[in-house]
CSV table of C-alpha atoms in Angstrom, one decimal:
chain,number,residue,atom,x,y,z
Y,1,ALA,CA,0.1,0.1,0.0
Y,2,THR,CA,2.8,2.5,0.8
Y,3,ALA,CA,4.8,1.4,-2.0
Y,4,ASN,CA,1.5,2.5,-4.5
Y,5,VAL,CA,0.9,5.8,-2.4
Y,6,TRP,CA,4.9,6.5,-2.8
Y,7,THR,CA,4.2,5.5,-6.8
Y,8,ALA,CA,1.2,8.0,-6.8
Y,9,MET,CA,3.0,10.7,-5.8
Y,10,SER,CA,5.7,10.4,-7.7
Y,11,SER,CA,7.0,13.0,-10.0
Y,12,SER,CA,10.2,11.4,-11.5
Y,13,MET,CA,11.7,8.3,-12.8
Y,14,SER,CA,13.8,7.7,-10.0
Y,15,SER,CA,11.2,8.0,-7.0
Y,16,VAL,CA,9.1,5.9,-9.0
Y,17,THR,CA,11.9,3.1,-9.5
Y,18,LEU,CA,12.1,3.6,-5.6
Y,19,ALA,CA,8.9,3.4,-4.9
Y,20,ARG,CA,8.5,0.0,-6.8
Y,21,MET,CA,11.8,-1.3,-5.6
Y,22,LEU,CA,9.9,-0.8,-2.2
Y,23,ALA,CA,7.1,-2.7,-3.6
Y,24,GLY,CA,9.5,-5.7,-4.6
Y,25,MET,CA,10.7,-5.9,-1.2
Y,26,PHE,CA,7.7,-7.2,0.3
Y,27,ALA,CA,7.5,-9.9,-2.7
Y,28,ALA,CA,7.8,-12.7,0.2
Y,29,SER,CA,4.3,-12.4,0.9
Y,30,VAL,CA,4.1,-15.3,-2.3
Y,31,PRO,CA,6.4,-17.7,-0.3
Y,32,VAL,CA,4.9,-17.3,3.1
Y,33,ALA,CA,1.4,-17.7,1.9
Y,34,GLN,CA,2.3,-21.1,0.1
Y,35,ALA,CA,4.4,-22.1,3.1
Y,36,ALA,CA,1.1,-21.4,4.8
Y,37,VAL,CA,-1.2,-23.7,2.9
Y,38,THR,CA,1.3,-26.1,3.2
Y,39,ASP,CA,1.9,-26.5,6.6
Y,40,GLY,CA,-1.2,-29.0,7.1
Y,41,GLY,CA,0.7,-31.6,5.1
Y,42,GLY,CA,-1.3,-34.6,3.0
Y,43,GLN,CA,-1.7,-35.1,-0.7
Y,44,ASP,CA,-3.4,-32.3,-1.8
Y,45,THR,CA,-0.4,-29.7,-1.8
Y,46,THR,CA,-0.7,-29.1,-5.4
Y,47,SER,CA,-3.9,-28.2,-5.0
Y,48,ARG,CA,-3.4,-25.8,-2.5
Y,49,LEU,CA,-0.4,-24.0,-4.3
Y,50,ALA,CA,-2.6,-24.3,-7.5
Y,51,LEU,CA,-5.4,-22.0,-5.6
Y,52,ILE,CA,-2.6,-19.6,-4.5
Y,53,SER,CA,-1.0,-19.3,-8.2
Y,54,ALA,CA,-4.7,-19.1,-9.6
Y,55,ALA,CA,-5.5,-16.1,-7.4
Y,56,ILE,CA,-2.5,-14.4,-8.4
Y,57,SER,CA,-2.7,-15.2,-12.3
Y,58,SER,CA,-6.3,-13.8,-11.8
Y,59,GLY,CA,-5.1,-10.6,-10.6
Y,60,ALA,CA,-3.9,-10.3,-14.1
Y,61,VAL,CA,-7.2,-11.3,-16.0
Y,62,VAL,CA,-9.4,-8.6,-13.2
Y,63,GLY,CA,-6.9,-5.8,-13.0
Y,64,PRO,CA,-6.6,-4.6,-16.3
Y,65,ALA,CA,-10.7,-4.5,-16.6
Y,66,LEU,CA,-10.8,-2.8,-13.0
Y,67,ALA,CA,-8.3,-0.3,-14.6
Y,68,ALA,CA,-10.1,0.2,-17.8
Y,69,SER,CA,-13.5,0.7,-15.8
Y,70,LEU,CA,-12.0,3.2,-13.3
Y,71,SER,CA,-10.5,5.1,-16.2
Y,72,ALA,CA,-13.8,5.3,-17.9
Y,73,PHE,CA,-15.6,6.3,-14.6
Y,74,LEU,CA,-12.8,9.5,-13.9
Y,75,THR,CA,-13.1,10.3,-17.7
Y,76,ALA,CA,-16.8,10.7,-17.5
Y,77,ARG,CA,-16.7,12.4,-13.9
Y,78,GLY,CA,-14.6,15.2,-16.4
Y,79,ILE,CA,-11.3,14.4,-14.4
Y,80,ALA,CA,-7.9,14.9,-16.4
Y,81,ALA,CA,-6.4,11.8,-18.2
Y,82,ALA,CA,-3.1,12.8,-16.7
Y,83,ARG,CA,-4.5,12.0,-13.2
Y,84,HIS,CA,-6.0,8.6,-14.1
Y,85,GLY,CA,-2.6,6.8,-13.2
Y,86,PRO,CA,-2.2,8.3,-9.9
Y,87,LEU,CA,-5.4,8.0,-9.0
Y,88,THR,CA,-5.3,4.3,-10.4
Y,89,PHE,CA,-2.0,3.4,-7.7
Y,90,LEU,CA,-4.2,4.9,-4.6
Y,91,SER,CA,-7.1,2.8,-5.5
Y,92,ILE,CA,-4.8,-0.2,-5.6
Y,93,ALA,CA,-3.2,1.2,-2.3
Y,94,VAL,CA,-6.9,1.2,-0.7
Y,95,LEU,CA,-7.3,-2.1,-1.9
Y,96,ALA,CA,-3.7,-3.3,-0.3
Y,97,ALA,CA,-4.1,-1.7,2.6
Y,98,GLY,CA,-7.8,-3.2,3.4
Y,99,THR,CA,-6.7,-6.9,2.1
Y,100,SER,CA,-3.8,-6.2,5.1
Y,101,VAL,CA,-6.7,-4.9,7.6
Y,102,VAL,CA,-8.6,-8.1,6.9
Y,103,GLY,CA,-5.8,-10.6,6.9
Y,104,THR,CA,-4.7,-9.2,10.2
Y,105,LEU,CA,-8.4,-9.7,11.8
Y,106,CYS,CA,-8.6,-13.1,10.3
Y,107,VAL,CA,-5.3,-14.2,12.0
Y,108,ALA,CA,-6.1,-12.7,15.0
Y,109,PHE,CA,-9.3,-14.2,15.5
Y,110,SER,CA,-8.0,-17.5,14.4
Y,111,GLY,CA,-5.7,-17.4,16.7
Y,112,TRP,CA,-8.5,-16.2,19.8
Y,113,LEU,CA,-11.0,-19.0,18.3
Y,114,ARG,CA,-7.9,-21.8,18.7
Y,115,ARG,CA,-7.2,-20.7,22.3
Y,116,ARG,CA,-10.9,-20.7,23.1
Y,117,SER,CA,-11.3,-24.3,21.7
Y,118,ALA,CA,-8.1,-25.7,23.6
Y,119,ALA,CA,-9.7,-24.2,26.5
Y,120,THR,CA,-12.9,-25.4,26.0
Y,121,TRP,CA,-12.5,-28.9,24.7
Y,122,PRO,CA,-9.1,-29.7,26.1
Y,123,GLU,CA,-9.4,-33.5,25.2
Y,124,ALA,CA,-11.3,-33.0,21.6
Y,125,PHE,CA,-8.6,-30.1,20.7
Y,126,GLU,CA,-5.6,-32.1,21.4
Y,127,ALA,CA,-7.2,-35.1,19.5
Y,128,ALA,CA,-7.9,-33.0,16.5
Y,129,SER,CA,-4.4,-31.2,16.5
Y,130,THR,CA,-2.6,-35.0,16.6
Y,131,THR,CA,-4.0,-36.5,13.5
Y,132,THR,CA,-2.2,-34.3,10.8
Y,133,SER,CA,-0.1,-37.3,9.4
Y,134,PRO,CA,0.1,-41.2,9.7
Y,135,ALA,CA,2.6,-41.3,12.2
Y,136,ALA,CA,0.7,-38.6,14.8
Y,137,PRO,CA,-0.4,-41.5,17.2
Y,138,ALA,CA,3.3,-43.0,17.6
Y,139,ALA,CA,4.5,-39.7,18.0
Y,140,GLN,CA,1.5,-38.9,20.5
Y,141,GLY,CA,2.8,-42.0,22.3
Y,142,ALA,CA,6.0,-41.2,22.4
Y,143,ALA,CA,5.4,-37.6,23.7
Y,144,ARG,CA,3.1,-39.1,26.6
Y,145,SER,CA,5.8,-41.5,27.9
Y,146,GLN,CA,8.1,-38.4,27.8
Y,147,GLN,CA,6.1,-36.4,29.5
Y,148,ALA,CA,5.4,-39.0,32.3
Y,149,ALA,CA,8.9,-39.5,32.7
Y,150,LEU,CA,9.7,-35.5,33.4
Y,151,PRO,CA,9.5,-33.8,36.9
Y,152,SER,CA,6.1,-32.1,37.2
Y,153,SER,CA,5.5,-28.3,35.9
Y,154,ALA,CA,5.4,-27.3,39.5
Y,155,ALA,CA,9.0,-28.5,40.0
Y,156,VAL,CA,10.2,-26.0,37.8
Y,157,SER,CA,10.1,-23.0,39.2
Y,158,ASP,CA,9.7,-19.4,37.4
Y,159,THR,CA,13.2,-18.5,38.7
Y,160,SER,CA,14.9,-21.2,36.9
Y,161,ALA,CA,12.9,-20.4,33.8
Y,162,SER,CA,14.2,-16.6,33.9
Y,163,GLU,CA,17.6,-17.8,34.7
Y,164,THR,CA,17.7,-20.3,31.2
Y,165,ALA,CA,15.9,-16.8,29.6
Y,166,VAL,CA,18.8,-15.2,30.7
Y,167,ALA,CA,21.5,-17.5,29.6
Y,168,SER,CA,20.4,-18.0,26.5
Y,169,PHE,CA,20.4,-14.5,25.6
Y,170,LEU,CA,24.1,-13.8,27.2
Y,171,ALA,CA,25.3,-16.9,25.4
Y,172,PRO,CA,27.8,-16.0,22.4
Y,173,ARG,CA,25.5,-16.1,19.1
Y,174,ARG,CA,26.6,-18.8,16.6
Y,175,ARG,CA,28.0,-17.5,13.6
Y,176,TRP,CA,25.7,-17.4,10.7
Y,177,SER,CA,26.3,-19.5,7.6
Y,178,ALA,CA,24.7,-20.0,4.7
Y,179,PRO,CA,22.4,-22.6,4.4
Y,180,SER,CA,23.4,-25.6,2.1
Y,181,LEU,CA,21.6,-26.6,-0.9
Y,182,SER,CA,19.6,-29.9,-1.1
Y,183,ARG,CA,19.8,-32.2,-4.1
Y,184,ALA,CA,16.1,-31.3,-4.7
Y,185,GLN,CA,17.0,-27.3,-4.4
Y,186,ARG,CA,19.9,-28.1,-6.7
Y,187,LEU,CA,17.5,-29.5,-9.2
Y,188,LEU,CA,14.7,-27.1,-9.0
Y,189,LEU,CA,16.0,-23.9,-8.5
Y,190,PRO,CA,17.1,-24.0,-12.4
Y,191,VAL,CA,13.6,-24.8,-13.2
Y,192,SER,CA,12.2,-21.9,-11.2
Y,193,TRP,CA,14.7,-19.7,-13.3
Y,194,SER,CA,13.5,-21.0,-16.5
Y,195,CYS,CA,9.8,-19.8,-15.2
Y,196,GLY,CA,11.0,-16.4,-14.5
Y,197,TRP,CA,12.7,-15.7,-17.6
Y,198,LEU,CA,10.1,-16.8,-19.8
Y,199,VAL,CA,7.6,-14.7,-17.3
Y,200,THR,CA,9.3,-11.4,-18.4
Y,201,LEU,CA,9.8,-12.7,-21.9
Y,202,GLY,CA,6.3,-13.0,-22.2
Y,203,VAL,CA,5.2,-9.8,-21.4
Y,204,SER,CA,8.1,-6.9,-22.0
Y,205,THR,CA,10.0,-8.8,-25.1
Y,206,TYR,CA,7.1,-10.0,-26.2
Y,207,THR,CA,5.0,-6.6,-26.6
Y,208,LEU,CA,7.9,-5.5,-29.0
Y,209,PHE,CA,7.6,-8.3,-30.6
Y,210,ALA,CA,4.0,-8.1,-31.2
Y,211,SER,CA,4.2,-4.7,-32.2
Y,212,ALA,CA,6.9,-5.0,-34.7
Y,213,PHE,CA,6.1,-8.2,-36.6
Y,214,LEU,CA,2.6,-9.3,-35.6
Y,215,GLY,CA,0.7,-5.5,-36.1
Y,216,PHE,CA,-0.7,-5.6,-32.5
Y,217,SER,CA,-1.8,-2.6,-31.1
Y,218,GLN,CA,-2.1,-2.1,-27.1
Y,219,ALA,CA,-5.2,-3.2,-26.7
Y,220,ASP,CA,-4.7,-6.6,-28.9
Y,221,VAL,CA,-1.6,-7.3,-26.8
Y,222,GLY,CA,-3.5,-6.5,-23.5
Y,223,ALA,CA,-6.7,-8.7,-24.7
Y,224,LEU,CA,-3.8,-11.6,-25.6
Y,225,PHE,CA,-2.1,-11.4,-22.0
Y,226,SER,CA,-5.7,-11.5,-20.3
Y,227,ALA,CA,-6.3,-14.5,-22.2
Y,228,GLY,CA,-3.3,-16.1,-21.3
Y,229,ALA,CA,-3.9,-15.4,-17.4
Y,230,LEU,CA,-7.0,-16.9,-17.8
Y,231,ALA,CA,-6.0,-19.6,-19.5
Y,232,GLY,CA,-3.3,-20.5,-16.5
Y,233,VAL,CA,-6.1,-19.7,-13.9
Y,234,VAL,CA,-8.2,-22.3,-15.7
Y,235,THR,CA,-5.3,-24.9,-15.9
Y,236,GLN,CA,-4.7,-24.3,-12.0
Y,237,ILE,CA,-7.8,-25.0,-10.9
Y,238,LEU,CA,-9.5,-27.5,-12.9
Y,239,LEU,CA,-6.4,-29.3,-14.9
Y,240,LEU,CA,-3.8,-29.8,-13.0
Y,241,PRO,CA,-4.6,-31.2,-9.8
Y,242,ARG,CA,-6.4,-33.8,-11.7
Y,243,LEU,CA,-3.0,-34.1,-13.5
Y,244,ALA,CA,-0.8,-34.3,-10.6
Y,245,ARG,CA,-3.1,-37.1,-9.0
Y,246,SER,CA,-2.7,-39.0,-12.4
Y,247,ILE,CA,0.9,-38.5,-13.4
Y,248,GLY,CA,2.5,-37.4,-10.4
Y,249,GLU,CA,4.2,-34.0,-9.6
Y,250,ARG,CA,7.7,-35.0,-11.4
Y,251,MET,CA,6.0,-35.6,-14.7
Y,252,CYS,CA,4.0,-32.7,-14.5
Y,253,CYS,CA,6.7,-30.6,-13.6
Y,254,THR,CA,8.8,-32.1,-16.6
Y,255,LEU,CA,5.8,-31.7,-19.1
Y,256,GLY,CA,5.0,-28.2,-18.3
Y,257,CYS,CA,8.9,-27.4,-18.8
Y,258,ALA,CA,8.9,-28.8,-21.9
Y,259,THR,CA,5.1,-27.4,-23.0
Y,260,MET,CA,6.1,-23.8,-22.2
Y,261,GLY,CA,9.8,-23.9,-24.0
Y,262,VAL,CA,8.2,-25.5,-27.5
Y,263,ALA,CA,5.2,-23.4,-27.6
Y,264,PHE,CA,6.9,-20.1,-27.2
Y,265,ALA,CA,10.0,-20.8,-29.2
Y,266,VAL,CA,7.9,-22.2,-32.1
Y,267,CYS,CA,5.4,-19.4,-31.1
Y,268,SER,CA,8.2,-16.6,-32.6
Y,269,LEU,CA,8.3,-18.5,-35.6
Y,270,LEU,CA,4.7,-19.2,-36.6
Y,271,ARG,CA,3.2,-15.9,-37.0
Y,272,LYS,CA,0.0,-16.5,-38.9
Y,273,GLN,CA,-3.4,-16.5,-36.8
Y,274,PRO,CA,-5.1,-18.0,-34.8
Y,275,LEU,CA,-2.0,-20.7,-34.4
Y,276,HIS,CA,0.0,-17.8,-33.4
Y,277,ALA,CA,-2.0,-17.2,-30.3
Y,278,PHE,CA,-2.8,-20.7,-30.0
Y,279,LEU,CA,1.0,-21.2,-29.0
Y,280,TYR,CA,1.1,-18.4,-26.7
Y,281,LEU,CA,-1.9,-19.9,-24.8
Y,282,LEU,CA,-0.2,-23.3,-24.8
Y,283,TYR,CA,3.0,-21.5,-23.3
Y,284,ARG,CA,0.8,-19.8,-20.7
Y,285,VAL,CA,-0.7,-23.5,-19.7
Y,286,GLY,CA,2.6,-25.0,-19.6
Y,287,LEU,CA,4.1,-21.9,-17.5
Y,288,ALA,CA,1.2,-22.4,-15.0
Y,289,VAL,CA,1.7,-26.1,-14.6
Y,290,ALA,CA,5.6,-25.8,-14.4
Y,291,ASP,CA,5.4,-23.2,-11.8
Y,292,THR,CA,3.0,-24.7,-9.3
Y,293,THR,CA,4.3,-28.1,-9.5
Y,294,THR,CA,7.9,-26.9,-9.0
Y,295,SER,CA,7.0,-25.3,-5.7
Y,296,SER,CA,4.7,-28.6,-5.0
Y,297,LEU,CA,8.0,-30.4,-5.2
Y,298,LEU,CA,10.0,-28.1,-2.8
Y,299,VAL,CA,7.4,-28.5,-0.4
Y,300,LYS,CA,7.8,-32.2,-0.5
Y,301,PHE,CA,11.4,-32.3,-0.6
Y,302,SER,CA,11.5,-30.0,2.8
Y,303,THR,CA,12.1,-31.5,6.1
Y,304,SER,CA,10.4,-29.0,8.2
Y,305,SER,CA,8.1,-25.6,8.1
Y,306,GLU,CA,10.9,-23.6,8.3
Y,307,SER,CA,13.1,-25.5,5.8
Y,308,ARG,CA,9.6,-25.4,3.3
Y,309,ALA,CA,9.5,-21.6,3.9
Y,310,ARG,CA,12.9,-21.1,3.3
Y,311,ASN,CA,13.2,-23.3,0.0
Y,312,LEU,CA,10.0,-21.4,-1.3
Y,313,ALA,CA,11.6,-18.3,-0.5
Y,314,LEU,CA,14.6,-19.4,-2.5
Y,315,ALA,CA,12.9,-20.4,-5.1
Y,316,GLN,CA,11.0,-17.1,-5.5
Y,317,SER,CA,14.2,-15.2,-5.0
Y,318,CYS,CA,15.4,-17.2,-7.9
Y,319,GLN,CA,12.5,-16.1,-10.0
Y,320,ALA,CA,13.1,-12.4,-9.1
Y,321,ALA,CA,16.8,-12.5,-9.9
Y,322,ALA,CA,15.6,-13.9,-13.6
Y,323,ARG,CA,13.3,-11.2,-14.3
Y,324,ILE,CA,15.9,-8.6,-13.2
Y,325,VAL,CA,18.5,-10.2,-15.7
Y,326,GLY,CA,16.5,-11.6,-18.6
Y,327,PRO,CA,15.1,-8.4,-19.7
Y,328,PHE,CA,18.5,-7.4,-20.1
Y,329,VAL,CA,19.4,-10.5,-21.9
Y,330,SER,CA,16.6,-10.7,-24.3
Y,331,PHE,CA,16.6,-7.0,-25.2
Y,332,ALA,CA,20.0,-7.9,-26.0
Y,333,LEU,CA,19.4,-11.2,-28.3
Y,334,TYR,CA,16.3,-9.0,-29.6
Y,335,GLU,CA,18.4,-6.5,-31.1
Y,336,VAL,CA,20.9,-9.0,-32.3
Y,337,SER,CA,18.2,-11.1,-34.0
Y,338,MET,CA,16.7,-7.8,-35.7
Y,339,SER,CA,18.5,-8.1,-38.7
Y,340,ALA,CA,18.3,-11.7,-39.3
Y,341,SER,CA,17.1,-12.1,-42.8
Y,342,ARG,CA,14.5,-15.1,-41.8
Y,343,SER,CA,12.3,-14.7,-38.7
Y,344,PRO,CA,13.3,-11.5,-37.1
Y,345,GLY,CA,13.2,-10.9,-33.7
Y,346,CYS,CA,12.8,-14.6,-32.8
Y,347,LEU,CA,16.1,-15.3,-30.9
Y,348,PRO,CA,15.5,-14.5,-27.1
Y,349,PHE,CA,12.3,-16.9,-27.6
Y,350,LEU,CA,14.7,-19.8,-29.1
Y,351,ALA,CA,17.3,-19.4,-26.1
Y,352,ALA,CA,14.7,-19.1,-23.2
Y,353,GLY,CA,12.6,-22.1,-24.7
Y,354,LEU,CA,15.8,-24.2,-25.5
Y,355,LEU,CA,16.5,-23.7,-21.7
Y,356,ALA,CA,12.9,-24.6,-20.5
Y,357,LEU,CA,13.3,-27.5,-22.6
Y,358,VAL,CA,16.6,-28.3,-21.1
Y,359,THR,CA,15.6,-28.0,-17.4
Y,360,SER,CA,12.5,-30.3,-18.0
Y,361,VAL,CA,14.7,-33.1,-17.4
Y,362,LEU,CA,15.7,-32.3,-14.1
Y,363,PRO,CA,12.6,-33.0,-12.1
Y,364,LEU,CA,12.9,-36.7,-13.5
Y,365,LEU,CA,16.2,-36.9,-11.6
Y,366,LEU,CA,14.4,-36.9,-8.4
Y,367,PRO,CA,13.1,-39.8,-6.4
Y,368,LYS,CA,9.5,-40.9,-7.2
Y,369,ASP,CA,9.0,-42.6,-3.8
Y,370,PRO,CA,8.4,-39.8,-0.8
Y,371,SER,CA,10.2,-42.5,1.4
Y,372,LEU,CA,13.3,-41.6,-0.2
Y,373,ILE,CA,13.2,-37.8,0.5
Y,374,LYS,CA,15.9,-38.0,2.9
Y,375,GLN,CA,18.2,-39.4,0.9
Y,376,ALA,CA,17.4,-37.0,-2.2
Y,377,ARG,CA,17.4,-33.8,0.2
Y,378,GLY,CA,21.0,-34.2,1.6
Y,379,LYS,CA,21.9,-32.2,4.7
Y,380,GLU,CA,20.0,-29.2,5.4
Y,381,HIS,CA,20.4,-26.6,7.8
């Protein structure tokens, strides 16, 4: 919300850049949300992550329509067109602030309800909270045995607890070291990088490509982007959960990477409609499958809630880095290929498509059996 208010009030490009950097600093809300919906475990991890991704993609469908409606409303009110942009960002800021307030109230109410349930029905609450996994009964029995072997809580005084807290605070801190990458991370982070590059390539460079070689207007490009986002939403909600149950997340990730790479590469070569538009939509479908299943595999190959959140954040950071470096590489390749006699402007799409096709093999190197996760994960800190 603050970043959007800053953007609306900016009068120079440097101020806008700083405002958008502030907005980018809070992109960690995405992996936090992904980690939150997967904390319960279970077999429907892909479905939960697909809903998060679908919610993000639906913003690309609804957002332009709301912005256009707001612009038409402001025009009807006699407000100058130069003020439409700042007012749009202020509206987004209000929406973001409202969402934050509602989310905070929901979390506070959920915590209050949980504490009240634990106080009112302690036995039922304990039974419900210890059935999140098949190993829960054994873990519960071991915990009760250990609890019975321990001295009663009355024997542990408040003074000793305070002394322990003070000693822990005064103890020398262990030197921080970067966590080592597990085998799963080494295999899946290149897939995240590939997805991040194709996202930016499919927006920034493709806009130039479509305007120069396809004769697309801004409205045509916006319509195609909205259709692509809608195809991604439909895929994540309807197709992906069923596909993951049928062939597994590994094969889904491989299929998604290969589809988005081949479709986008061929899309830059075949420029006749409606085949070109169909290939672009197919690229968006493959991107939706690959991006969501990569997060799902990272969740499955994590040891704990902490490592799960860290792995998802690392994948998000990898995609963010690709969104920074990708446009420079794409525009450089685009400029080089502009002078080609055949299919000018296609080089960045061919390069990104080849990268996606190469990385599509990596998920297949992960173990099939979830019981082999520890062997595949390596050492995590």
